[in-house]
Coordinates of C-alpha atoms in Angstrom, one line a residue:
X644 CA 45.1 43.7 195.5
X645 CA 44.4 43.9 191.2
X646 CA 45.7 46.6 189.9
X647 CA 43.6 49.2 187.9
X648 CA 43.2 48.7 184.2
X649 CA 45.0 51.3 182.4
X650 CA 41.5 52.6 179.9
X651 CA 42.3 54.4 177.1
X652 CA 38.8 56.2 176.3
X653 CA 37.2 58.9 179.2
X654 CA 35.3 57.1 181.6
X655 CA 31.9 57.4 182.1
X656 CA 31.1 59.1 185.5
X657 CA 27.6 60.4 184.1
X658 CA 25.6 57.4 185.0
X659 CA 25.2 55.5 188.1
X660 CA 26.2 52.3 186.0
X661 CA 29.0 54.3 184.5
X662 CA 30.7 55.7 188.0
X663 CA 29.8 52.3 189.7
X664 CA 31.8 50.2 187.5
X665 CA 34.9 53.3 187.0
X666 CA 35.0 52.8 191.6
X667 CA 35.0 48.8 191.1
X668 CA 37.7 49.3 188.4
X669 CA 39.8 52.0 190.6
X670 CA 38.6 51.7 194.4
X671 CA 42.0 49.1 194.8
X672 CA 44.5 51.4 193.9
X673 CA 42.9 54.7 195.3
X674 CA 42.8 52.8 198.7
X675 CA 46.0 51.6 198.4
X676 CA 47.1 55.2 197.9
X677 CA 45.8 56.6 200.5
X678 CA 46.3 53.7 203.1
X679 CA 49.8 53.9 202.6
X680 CA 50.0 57.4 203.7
X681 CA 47.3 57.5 206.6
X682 CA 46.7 55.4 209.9
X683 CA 43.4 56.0 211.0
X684 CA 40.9 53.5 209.2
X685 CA 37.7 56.1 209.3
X686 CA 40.1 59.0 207.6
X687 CA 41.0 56.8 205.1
X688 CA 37.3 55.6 204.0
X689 CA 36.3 59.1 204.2
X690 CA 39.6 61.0 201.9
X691 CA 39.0 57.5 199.6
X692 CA 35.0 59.0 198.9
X693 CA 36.1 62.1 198.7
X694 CA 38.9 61.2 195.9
X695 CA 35.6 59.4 194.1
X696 CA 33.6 62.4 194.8
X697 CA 35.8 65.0 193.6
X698 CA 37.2 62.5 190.5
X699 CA 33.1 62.5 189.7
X700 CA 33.4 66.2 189.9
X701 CA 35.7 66.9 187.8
X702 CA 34.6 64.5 185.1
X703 CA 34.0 66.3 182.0
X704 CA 37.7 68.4 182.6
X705 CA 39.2 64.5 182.1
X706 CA 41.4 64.9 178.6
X707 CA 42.4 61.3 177.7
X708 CA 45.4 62.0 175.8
X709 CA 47.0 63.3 178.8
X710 CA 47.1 60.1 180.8
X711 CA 45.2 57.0 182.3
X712 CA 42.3 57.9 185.0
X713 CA 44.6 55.9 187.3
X714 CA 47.1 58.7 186.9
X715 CA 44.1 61.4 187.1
X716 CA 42.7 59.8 190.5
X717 CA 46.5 59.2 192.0
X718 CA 46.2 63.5 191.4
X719 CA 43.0 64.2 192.5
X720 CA 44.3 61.8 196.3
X721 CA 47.4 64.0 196.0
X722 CA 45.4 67.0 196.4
X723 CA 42.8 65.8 198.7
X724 CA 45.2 64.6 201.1
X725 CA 47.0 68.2 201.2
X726 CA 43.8 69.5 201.8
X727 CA 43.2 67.7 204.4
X728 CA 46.5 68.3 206.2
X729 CA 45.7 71.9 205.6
X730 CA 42.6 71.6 207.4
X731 CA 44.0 69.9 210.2
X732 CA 45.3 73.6 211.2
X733 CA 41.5 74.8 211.2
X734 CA 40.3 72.3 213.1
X735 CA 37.2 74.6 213.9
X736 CA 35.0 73.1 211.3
X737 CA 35.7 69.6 211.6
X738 CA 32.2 69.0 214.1
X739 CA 30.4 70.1 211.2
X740 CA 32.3 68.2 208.5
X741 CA 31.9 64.8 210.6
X742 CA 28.5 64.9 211.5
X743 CA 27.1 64.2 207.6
X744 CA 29.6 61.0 207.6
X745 CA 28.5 57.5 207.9
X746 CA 29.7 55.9 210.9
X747 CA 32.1 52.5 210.0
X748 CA 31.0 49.1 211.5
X749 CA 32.9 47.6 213.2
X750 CA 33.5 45.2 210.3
X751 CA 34.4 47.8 208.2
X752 CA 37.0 49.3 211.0
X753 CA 38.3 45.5 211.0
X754 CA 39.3 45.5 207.5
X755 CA 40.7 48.7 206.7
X756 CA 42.9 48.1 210.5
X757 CA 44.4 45.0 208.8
X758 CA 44.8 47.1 205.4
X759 CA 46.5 49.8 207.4
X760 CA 48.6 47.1 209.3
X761 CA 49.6 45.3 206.1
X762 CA 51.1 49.2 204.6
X763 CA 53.1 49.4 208.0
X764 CA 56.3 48.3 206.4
X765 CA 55.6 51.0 203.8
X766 CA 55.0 53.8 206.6
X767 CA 58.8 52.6 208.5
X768 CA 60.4 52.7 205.1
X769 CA 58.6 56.6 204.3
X770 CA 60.5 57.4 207.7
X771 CA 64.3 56.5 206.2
X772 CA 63.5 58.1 202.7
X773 CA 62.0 61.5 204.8
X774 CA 64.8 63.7 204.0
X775 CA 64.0 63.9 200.3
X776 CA 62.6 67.1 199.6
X777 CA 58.8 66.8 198.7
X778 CA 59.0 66.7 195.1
X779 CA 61.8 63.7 194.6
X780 CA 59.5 61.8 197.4
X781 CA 56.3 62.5 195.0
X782 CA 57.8 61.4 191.9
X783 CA 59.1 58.4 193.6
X784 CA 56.3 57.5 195.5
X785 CA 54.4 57.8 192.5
X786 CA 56.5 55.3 189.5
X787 CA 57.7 52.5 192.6
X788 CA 54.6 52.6 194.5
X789 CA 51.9 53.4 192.8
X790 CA 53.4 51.8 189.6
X791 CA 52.6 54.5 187.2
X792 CA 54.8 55.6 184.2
X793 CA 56.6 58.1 184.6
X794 CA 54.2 60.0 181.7
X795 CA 51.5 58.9 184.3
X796 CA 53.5 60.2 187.4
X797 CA 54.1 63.7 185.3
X798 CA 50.6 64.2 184.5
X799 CA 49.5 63.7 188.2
X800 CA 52.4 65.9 189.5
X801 CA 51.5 68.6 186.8
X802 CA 55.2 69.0 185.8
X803 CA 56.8 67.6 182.3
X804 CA 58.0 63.7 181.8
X805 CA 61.8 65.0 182.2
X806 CA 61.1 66.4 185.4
X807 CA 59.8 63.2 186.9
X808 CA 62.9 61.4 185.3
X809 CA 65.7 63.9 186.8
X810 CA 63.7 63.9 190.0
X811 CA 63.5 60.0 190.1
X812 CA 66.9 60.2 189.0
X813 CA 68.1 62.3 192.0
X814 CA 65.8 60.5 194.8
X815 CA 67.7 57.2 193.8
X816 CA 71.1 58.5 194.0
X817 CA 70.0 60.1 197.5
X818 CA 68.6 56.3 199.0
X819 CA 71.7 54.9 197.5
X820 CA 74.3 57.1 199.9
X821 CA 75.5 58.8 196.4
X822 CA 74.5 62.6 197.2
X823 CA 73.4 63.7 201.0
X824 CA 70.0 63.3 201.6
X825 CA 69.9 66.4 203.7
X826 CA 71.6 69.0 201.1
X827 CA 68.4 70.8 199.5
X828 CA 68.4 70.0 195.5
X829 CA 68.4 72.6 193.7
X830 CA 65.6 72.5 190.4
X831 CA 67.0 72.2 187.0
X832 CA 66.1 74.3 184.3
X833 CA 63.8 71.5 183.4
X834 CA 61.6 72.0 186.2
X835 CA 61.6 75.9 186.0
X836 CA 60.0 76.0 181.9
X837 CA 57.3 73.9 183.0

């Protein structure tokens, strides 16, 4: 899998040519996002288009100087996959949200099943780090997986550069045995004068 390229000027989602080449450029690491943190091979095609579509969106809001669109996209997933384990509770819709969707071939079904296979090591190793509390898991998730900086990770999370660092700083010491994994941490004044 290639990495995205970290761009430095705003891409260009206003053109067909434009957004085609940003997806070829990002489609890699938004998949591998999302296919590290879901199972079924149609949901993650369909969250993956909705990251593009919402990343398309949300284009002209895109500020450069506050990180690569890497770190923006790895956001916008964030937020589309707690949306869509909110709407998992209101299942009511979901008929009518499926029925516009493009039906995977069974090629397509193929490929992202061996994707989804390859992230299974990932998936048993998310199962021994569960007992870090949700924002340690995100920032960690973010610099070791997802291989942003923590500037990047920070930007994506919406919370400051330190924050990132004291909460990378306390998810390590938890995997290493140091602290218990189970105590709740309690924020730092860092994290509160965000």
């Amino acid at each position: 899998m290639r990495g995205p390229r970290h761009e430095t000027g705003p891409p260009d989602l206003t053109t067909p040519g434009g957004f085609g080449a940003f997806y070829e450029e990002h489609i890699d690491a938004v998949l591998g996002f999302v296919t590290r943190r879901v199972a079924d091979p149609h949901l993650a095609a369909d969250l993956t288009a909705d990251v593009f579509l919402a990343a398309r969106g949300s284009a002209s809001g895109y500020r450069p100087d506050r990180g690569a669109p890497v770190a923006r996209l790895f956001g916008i997933a964030r937020n589309v996959l707690s949306g869509h384990a909110r709407g998992l509770a209101r299942e009511s819709g979901a008929p009518a949200r499926l029925s516009g969707r493009r039906l995977l071939g069974d090629e397509d079904v193929a490929a992202l099943e061996e994707r989804i296979d390859a992230q299974r090591a990932f998936r048993a190793l998310a199962e021994q780090h569960a007992a870090l509390s949700e924002p340690l898991r995100a920032a960690l998730d973010l610099v070791v997986l997802d291989q942003l900086t923590p500037a990047e990770a920070a930007r994506a999370l919406g919370v400051t550069q330190a924050t990132v660092r004291v909460r990378l700083h306390r998810a390590r010491r938890a995997l290493r045995g140091s602290a218990p994994a189970q105590r709740p941490v309690r924020e730092t004044h860092l994290e509160v004068a965000r």
